[in-house]
Coordinates of C-alpha atoms in Angstrom, one line a residue:
Chain V
M1 CA 104.1 128.9 77.9
Q2 CA 105.0 126.5 75.0
I3 CA 104.3 126.5 71.2
G4 CA 102.1 123.6 70.3
L5 CA 100.8 122.0 67.0
V6 CA 97.3 120.4 67.3
K7 CA 97.5 116.9 66.0
G8 CA 94.1 115.4 66.9
T9 CA 91.6 114.7 69.5
L10 CA 91.0 112.3 72.4
T11 CA 87.5 111.0 73.4
A12 CA 86.6 109.4 76.8
T13 CA 83.4 108.2 78.3
A14 CA 84.6 107.3 81.8
K15 CA 86.0 110.5 82.9
A16 CA 86.2 113.2 85.7
E17 CA 82.7 114.9 85.9
R18 CA 84.3 118.4 85.4
L19 CA 85.7 117.3 82.0
T20 CA 82.3 116.9 80.5
G21 CA 81.7 119.3 77.5
Q22 CA 85.5 120.2 77.3
K23 CA 87.1 119.6 74.0
L24 CA 90.5 117.5 74.4
M25 CA 93.1 118.1 71.8
V26 CA 96.1 116.0 71.2
V27 CA 99.1 118.4 70.8
D28 CA 102.9 118.2 70.2
V29 CA 105.1 120.7 71.9
I30 CA 107.5 122.2 69.1
D31 CA 110.1 124.6 68.8
A32 CA 110.0 127.7 66.6
A33 CA 111.3 125.7 63.6
G34 CA 108.6 123.2 64.1
K35 CA 110.7 120.4 65.5
V36 CA 108.8 118.3 68.0
I37 CA 110.2 118.8 71.6
V38 CA 107.3 116.8 73.5
P39 CA 104.9 114.5 71.8
S40 CA 101.2 113.8 72.4
L41 CA 100.0 115.8 75.3
V42 CA 96.4 116.5 75.8
A43 CA 95.2 119.9 76.4
V44 CA 91.7 121.5 76.8
D45 CA 90.9 124.1 74.0
T46 CA 89.5 127.4 75.0
C47 CA 90.1 129.3 71.8
G48 CA 88.4 127.2 69.1
A49 CA 91.7 125.6 67.8
G50 CA 91.5 122.9 64.9
V51 CA 93.7 120.1 63.8
G52 CA 96.8 121.7 62.2
D53 CA 96.7 125.1 64.2
G54 CA 99.6 126.3 65.9
V55 CA 98.9 127.2 69.3
M56 CA 100.1 128.5 72.7
L57 CA 99.9 126.1 75.6
T58 CA 99.9 126.9 79.4
Q59 CA 100.6 124.3 82.0
G60 CA 100.0 123.7 85.7
S61 CA 97.7 125.9 87.8
A62 CA 97.8 128.4 85.0
A63 CA 95.8 126.1 82.8
R64 CA 92.8 126.4 85.3
M65 CA 93.0 130.4 85.0
A66 CA 91.5 130.2 81.4
A67 CA 87.8 131.0 81.2
G68 CA 85.5 128.6 83.0
L69 CA 88.0 126.2 84.1
S70 CA 88.8 127.1 87.8
A71 CA 87.6 123.7 89.4
A72 CA 88.4 121.3 86.4
P73 CA 91.2 118.9 87.0
I74 CA 93.3 120.0 84.1
D75 CA 97.0 120.9 84.0
L76 CA 97.3 122.0 80.2
A77 CA 95.2 124.5 78.1
I78 CA 95.2 126.0 74.8
I79 CA 95.2 129.8 75.4
A80 CA 95.8 131.1 71.9
V81 CA 95.8 130.4 68.3
V82 CA 99.3 131.7 67.0
D83 CA 99.2 134.2 64.1
R84 CA 102.9 134.5 63.7
V85 CA 106.2 133.7 65.5
S86 CA 109.0 136.0 64.6
V87 CA 112.5 134.8 65.6
D88 CA 115.9 136.2 64.9
T89 CA 118.2 133.5 63.6
Chain I
M1 CA 97.4 116.1 80.5
Q2 CA 99.4 113.1 79.4
I3 CA 98.4 109.7 77.8
G4 CA 99.1 106.7 80.0
L5 CA 99.0 102.9 79.8
V6 CA 98.1 101.2 83.1
K7 CA 100.8 98.6 83.9
G8 CA 100.1 97.3 87.3
T9 CA 99.4 98.3 90.9
L10 CA 101.4 99.4 94.0
T11 CA 100.6 98.2 97.6
A12 CA 101.9 100.0 100.8
T13 CA 101.0 99.4 104.4
A14 CA 103.1 102.3 105.8
K15 CA 101.7 105.3 104.1
A16 CA 100.2 108.8 104.5
E17 CA 96.8 108.5 106.2
R18 CA 95.0 110.3 103.3
L19 CA 96.1 107.7 100.9
T20 CA 94.0 104.9 102.8
G21 CA 91.3 103.5 100.5
Q22 CA 92.9 105.0 97.3
K23 CA 93.7 102.6 94.4
L24 CA 97.4 103.3 93.4
M25 CA 98.1 102.3 89.8
V26 CA 101.6 102.1 88.1
V27 CA 101.5 103.8 84.7
D28 CA 103.7 104.6 81.8
V29 CA 103.4 107.9 80.0
I30 CA 103.1 107.1 76.3
D31 CA 102.7 108.9 73.0
A32 CA 99.9 108.6 70.6
A33 CA 101.7 105.6 68.9
G34 CA 102.0 103.8 72.2
K35 CA 105.8 104.6 72.6
V36 CA 106.8 104.9 76.4
I37 CA 107.7 108.7 77.2
V38 CA 108.2 108.4 81.1
P39 CA 108.2 104.8 82.7
S40 CA 106.6 103.8 86.1
L41 CA 104.8 106.6 87.5
V42 CA 102.2 106.0 90.2
A43 CA 98.6 107.7 89.9
V44 CA 95.6 107.5 92.1
D45 CA 92.6 106.1 90.0
T46 CA 89.4 108.0 90.1
C47 CA 87.7 106.3 87.0
G48 CA 87.7 102.6 87.5
A49 CA 90.7 101.9 85.2
G50 CA 92.3 98.5 85.2
V51 CA 95.6 97.1 83.9
G52 CA 96.0 97.4 80.2
D53 CA 93.8 100.5 79.9
G54 CA 94.7 103.4 78.1
V55 CA 94.1 106.6 80.3
M56 CA 94.3 110.3 80.6
L57 CA 96.5 111.5 83.6
T58 CA 96.6 114.9 85.2
Q59 CA 99.6 116.0 87.3
G60 CA 100.4 118.6 90.1
S61 CA 97.7 120.6 91.9
A62 CA 95.1 119.3 89.3
A63 CA 95.4 115.8 90.4
R64 CA 93.7 116.9 93.7
M65 CA 90.9 118.5 91.9
A66 CA 89.4 115.1 91.0
A67 CA 86.5 113.9 93.1
G68 CA 87.3 113.4 96.8
L69 CA 91.0 114.1 96.7
S70 CA 91.4 117.8 97.8
A71 CA 93.5 117.2 100.9
A72 CA 95.4 114.0 99.7
P73 CA 99.2 114.4 99.2
I74 CA 99.1 113.4 95.5
D75 CA 100.6 114.7 92.5
L76 CA 99.3 112.4 89.7
A77 CA 95.6 111.1 89.0
I78 CA 93.9 109.1 86.4
I79 CA 90.9 111.2 85.3
A80 CA 89.8 109.4 82.1
V81 CA 89.9 106.1 80.5
V82 CA 90.5 106.8 76.8
D83 CA 88.1 105.6 74.2
R84 CA 90.0 106.8 71.2
V85 CA 92.8 109.0 70.2
S86 CA 92.5 110.3 66.7
V87 CA 95.7 111.7 65.2
D88 CA 96.5 113.2 61.8
T89 CA 99.7 111.8 60.5
Chain H
M1 CA 103.9 109.9 92.2
Q2 CA 107.2 108.3 91.6
I3 CA 108.9 105.2 92.9
G4 CA 112.0 105.7 94.8
L5 CA 114.9 104.1 96.5
V6 CA 116.3 105.5 99.6
K7 CA 120.1 105.9 99.2
G8 CA 121.3 107.8 102.2
T9 CA 120.8 111.1 104.3
L10 CA 121.6 114.7 104.2
T11 CA 122.5 116.7 107.1
A12 CA 122.7 120.6 107.2
T13 CA 123.2 123.2 110.1
A14 CA 122.4 126.3 108.2
K15 CA 118.8 125.7 106.9
A16 CA 115.5 127.1 106.7
E17 CA 113.8 127.2 110.3
R18 CA 110.9 125.1 109.4
L19 CA 113.1 122.2 108.2
T20 CA 114.3 121.8 111.9
G21 CA 113.6 118.2 113.1
Q22 CA 112.7 117.0 109.6
K23 CA 114.5 113.8 108.4
L24 CA 116.1 114.5 104.9
M25 CA 116.7 111.4 102.8
V26 CA 118.6 111.1 99.5
V27 CA 116.4 109.1 97.1
D28 CA 116.9 108.0 93.6
V29 CA 113.8 108.0 91.4
I30 CA 113.6 104.4 89.7
D31 CA 111.4 102.6 87.5
A32 CA 109.3 99.3 88.3
A33 CA 112.5 97.2 87.4
G34 CA 114.7 99.2 89.6
K35 CA 116.5 101.4 86.9
V36 CA 117.5 104.8 88.0
I37 CA 115.3 107.6 86.2
V38 CA 116.5 110.7 88.3
P39 CA 119.4 110.4 90.7
S40 CA 120.0 112.1 94.0
L41 CA 116.9 114.0 95.0
V42 CA 116.2 115.0 98.6
A43 CA 112.8 114.1 100.2
V44 CA 111.4 114.8 103.7
D45 CA 110.4 111.5 105.3
T46 CA 107.0 111.1 106.8
C47 CA 106.7 107.2 107.0
G48 CA 109.8 106.0 108.9
A49 CA 111.6 105.1 105.8
G50 CA 115.2 103.8 106.0
V51 CA 118.2 103.4 103.8
G52 CA 117.5 100.6 101.2
D53 CA 113.7 100.9 101.3
G54 CA 111.5 101.2 98.3
V55 CA 109.3 104.3 98.7
M56 CA 106.6 106.4 97.0
L57 CA 107.5 110.1 96.5
T58 CA 105.0 112.9 95.8
Q59 CA 106.4 116.3 94.7
G60 CA 105.4 120.1 94.4
S61 CA 102.6 121.4 96.7
A62 CA 101.4 117.7 97.3
A63 CA 104.5 117.3 99.4
R64 CA 103.3 119.9 101.9
M65 CA 100.0 118.0 102.3
A66 CA 101.6 115.2 104.3
A67 CA 101.2 115.3 108.0
G68 CA 102.5 118.5 109.6
L69 CA 104.3 120.0 106.8
S70 CA 101.9 122.7 105.4
A71 CA 104.2 125.6 105.9
A72 CA 107.4 123.9 105.2
P73 CA 109.5 124.9 102.2
I74 CA 109.6 121.6 100.7
D75 CA 108.8 120.2 97.3
L76 CA 109.3 116.4 97.8
A77 CA 108.1 114.0 100.4
I78 CA 108.1 110.2 101.1
I79 CA 104.5 109.3 101.7
A80 CA 104.6 105.5 101.6
V81 CA 107.0 102.7 102.0
V82 CA 106.3 100.2 99.1
D83 CA 105.4 96.6 100.1
R84 CA 104.9 95.4 96.5
V85 CA 104.9 96.8 92.7
S86 CA 102.9 94.3 90.6
V87 CA 103.5 95.0 86.9
D88 CA 102.2 93.2 83.7
T89 CA 105.2 92.7 81.4
Chain W
M1 CA 114.8 130.7 88.0
Q2 CA 116.3 130.2 84.6
I3 CA 118.6 132.3 82.3
G4 CA 117.0 133.1 79.0
L5 CA 117.9 134.8 75.8
V6 CA 115.1 136.7 73.9
K7 CA 114.8 135.4 70.4
G8 CA 111.7 137.0 69.0
T9 CA 108.1 137.7 69.6
L10 CA 104.7 135.8 69.2
T11 CA 101.4 137.3 68.0
A12 CA 97.9 135.9 68.4
T13 CA 94.4 137.3 67.7
A14 CA 92.3 134.4 69.0
K15 CA 93.5 134.3 72.7
A16 CA 92.4 134.1 76.4
E17 CA 91.0 137.6 77.3
R18 CA 93.4 138.4 80.0
L19 CA 96.4 137.9 77.6
T20 CA 95.1 141.2 75.9
G21 CA 98.0 143.9 76.1
Q22 CA 100.6 141.5 77.3
K23 CA 104.0 141.3 75.3
L24 CA 104.7 137.6 74.5
M25 CA 108.3 136.9 73.9
V26 CA 110.0 133.7 72.3
V27 CA 112.9 132.9 74.6
D28 CA 115.6 130.1 74.8
V29 CA 116.5 128.9 78.1
I30 CA 120.5 128.9 78.2
D31 CA 123.1 128.0 80.6
A32 CA 125.8 130.6 82.0
A33 CA 128.0 129.8 78.8
G34 CA 125.1 130.6 76.4
K35 CA 124.4 127.0 75.4
V36 CA 120.6 126.4 74.8
I37 CA 119.0 124.1 77.3
V38 CA 115.4 124.5 76.3
P39 CA 114.3 126.1 73.0
S40 CA 111.3 128.3 72.1
L41 CA 109.4 128.9 75.2
V42 CA 106.9 132.0 75.2
A43 CA 107.0 134.4 78.2
V44 CA 105.2 137.5 79.2
D45 CA 107.5 140.4 79.5
T46 CA 107.2 142.4 82.7
C47 CA 110.6 144.4 82.3
G48 CA 110.8 145.9 78.9
A49 CA 113.1 143.4 77.5
G50 CA 114.0 143.3 73.8
V51 CA 115.2 140.7 71.3
G52 CA 118.8 139.9 72.1
D53 CA 118.6 140.7 75.8
G54 CA 119.7 138.1 78.4
V55 CA 116.8 137.8 80.8
M56 CA 115.8 136.0 84.1
L57 CA 112.8 133.7 83.8
T58 CA 110.5 132.4 86.5
Q59 CA 107.8 129.7 85.8
G60 CA 104.6 128.2 87.3
S61 CA 102.5 130.0 89.9
A62 CA 105.5 132.4 90.5
A63 CA 104.9 133.9 87.0
R64 CA 101.6 135.3 88.1
M65 CA 103.2 137.1 91.0
A66 CA 104.9 139.6 88.8
A67 CA 103.2 143.0 88.5
G68 CA 99.6 142.9 87.4
L69 CA 99.4 139.3 86.3
S70 CA 97.6 137.7 89.3
A71 CA 94.7 136.5 87.2
A72 CA 96.3 135.7 83.8
P73 CA 96.7 132.1 82.5
I74 CA 100.4 132.3 82.2
D75 CA 103.3 129.9 83.4
L76 CA 106.4 131.8 82.4
A77 CA 107.5 135.5 82.9
I78 CA 110.6 137.6 82.3
I79 CA 111.3 139.2 85.7
A80 CA 114.7 140.8 85.1
V81 CA 116.9 142.0 82.3
V82 CA 120.4 140.4 83.1
D83 CA 123.4 143.0 83.5
R84 CA 125.9 140.3 84.4
V85 CA 126.4 136.5 85.3
S86 CA 129.7 135.9 87.2
V87 CA 130.5 132.2 87.3
D88 CA 133.6 130.6 88.9
T89 CA 135.0 128.2 86.4
Chain C
M1 CA 114.4 119.0 96.8
Q2 CA 117.6 119.0 94.8
I3 CA 121.4 119.1 95.7
G4 CA 123.2 122.1 94.2
L5 CA 126.6 123.6 93.9
V6 CA 126.8 127.5 94.0
K7 CA 128.8 128.7 90.9
G8 CA 128.4 132.4 90.9
T9 CA 126.0 135.4 91.0
L10 CA 123.6 137.2 88.8
T11 CA 123.0 141.0 88.8
A12 CA 120.1 142.8 87.1
T13 CA 119.0 146.5 87.5
A14 CA 115.6 146.1 85.5
K15 CA 113.9 143.5 87.4
A16 CA 110.7 142.8 89.3
E17 CA 110.3 145.1 92.4
R18 CA 109.9 142.3 94.9
L19 CA 113.4 141.1 93.8
T20 CA 115.1 144.0 95.3
G21 CA 117.4 143.2 97.9
Q22 CA 117.5 139.4 97.1
K23 CA 120.8 137.8 96.4
L24 CA 120.7 135.7 93.3
M25 CA 123.0 133.0 92.9
V26 CA 123.8 130.9 89.9
V27 CA 123.6 127.2 90.9
D28 CA 124.2 123.9 89.1
V29 CA 121.9 120.9 90.3
I30 CA 124.1 118.0 91.1
D31 CA 124.0 114.3 92.1
A32 CA 125.4 112.9 95.2
A33 CA 128.7 112.3 93.4
G34 CA 129.0 115.8 92.1
K35 CA 127.9 115.3 88.4
V36 CA 126.0 118.2 87.0
I37 CA 122.3 117.3 86.3
V38 CA 120.9 120.7 85.4
P39 CA 123.3 123.7 84.7
S40 CA 122.9 127.4 85.5
L41 CA 119.7 127.8 87.3
V42 CA 119.2 130.9 89.4
A43 CA 118.2 130.6 93.1
V44 CA 117.3 133.3 95.9
D45 CA 119.6 132.6 98.8
T46 CA 117.9 132.4 102.3
C47 CA 120.9 130.9 104.2
G48 CA 124.0 132.9 103.6
A49 CA 125.5 130.5 100.9
G50 CA 128.5 131.5 99.0
V51 CA 130.3 130.4 95.8
G52 CA 131.5 126.9 96.1
D53 CA 129.1 125.8 98.9
G54 CA 126.9 122.7 98.4
V55 CA 123.3 123.7 99.0
M56 CA 119.8 122.2 99.1
L57 CA 117.4 123.7 96.6
T58 CA 113.5 123.9 96.7
Q59 CA 111.5 124.7 93.6
G60 CA 108.1 125.9 92.6
S61 CA 105.6 127.4 95.2
A62 CA 107.8 125.9 98.1
A63 CA 110.4 128.4 97.2
R64 CA 108.1 131.1 98.4
M65 CA 107.7 129.5 101.8
A66 CA 111.1 130.3 102.8
A67 CA 111.7 133.3 105.3
G68 CA 110.2 136.6 103.8
L69 CA 109.6 135.5 100.3
S70 CA 105.7 134.8 100.2
A71 CA 105.0 137.4 97.6
A72 CA 108.1 137.3 95.5
P73 CA 107.8 136.0 91.9
I74 CA 110.4 133.4 92.5
D75 CA 110.6 129.5 91.8
L76 CA 113.8 128.4 93.2
A77 CA 115.5 129.2 96.7
I78 CA 118.5 127.9 98.7
I79 CA 117.0 126.6 101.8
A80 CA 120.1 124.8 103.4
V81 CA 124.0 124.9 103.3
V82 CA 124.8 121.0 103.2
D83 CA 127.3 119.7 105.9
R84 CA 127.1 116.3 104.7
V85 CA 125.7 113.7 102.1
S86 CA 125.9 110.0 103.4
V87 CA 125.0 107.6 100.6
D88 CA 125.2 103.8 100.5
T89 CA 127.1 102.8 97.3

């Protein structure tokens, strides 16, 4: 999984039917020190995350194993809101 | 998912049978500010996207979960035309 | 999918049984202007592509959805010979 | 698979239900000489790894084939604690 | 697939049960000219490859389609020992 920072939201009217009702968040992938590794991915939120939250992201087929998403055409999901990252430096 | 900008189209006569009738769009993956992250991918369009549109892309097995594509040999699909990206800066 | 340029061929005697009879092509992934993005991948050809051809590549589980390859241990296939890439610049 | 170095842990209260009870480790992907290739990924531990251990990581659907994880929304798992890497230089 | 060069071996006592008896090789991904593209991946060998051999690697779910590996938690396998790469330059 990857550590992410929620930066904003994405809205779309013309979209795949199975995306209806899903909250689409714009997230940067970051490292443990907060440096951006990959900018501006879009993830379905399954945890009630908000802008500014640190989150854990899962990608690929794993994203569809989060609650209620098994048939959605998605490849990235927020599966946790991070409380703490403890790293030995 | 990734944010994309539709740049053009790709045409091919000799191709996998299950690609017949699919619209193949050339897309750049971009960040929320419009900077190109990955150039010149090819995606199947499932949303009526046109050149110049901002879109949302899904990759891997997720691309085949869009409408009518479950048996196509594809790894990238346009699943939304983006109305708005709102990002905290 | 990705745009590729066929650069050559790869031959191997000791190989997975299900690769027998497959044509293995060395391909560079390129952008719409012909610049190399990823060099020297190896793809199974399903379209009669030859050295020097522009092709469309599909990766991951999608590669096994091309004709006759469902049980082969492959992660990249040529699924089209490109006639034309039209890009707005 | 990739060689990793366990750097720390991640804790989260709001998370996907199937993550409950899983130990989430922060790992850097490293090369055989110890240089960091990808920083700060998060992996489920299936081997009793601790901070400072060299480990082997598997990603994608393979991560869910480790013991007891078939339905978890995970894309990275620690599947071995490394005893020795022997490389010809 | 990718072209690889076998650099060494990895040994581990604490590991996923389904890795028992598998030969784990440390490989660099290289281009057709031998330049390293990605260093120090770990692949299961299915072809009797040795240190110094040029090999073909398959990743993701494809790695588990090689002989006898369908339930192993692996994401990279050696599926051929390369005899020759012929590239137009």
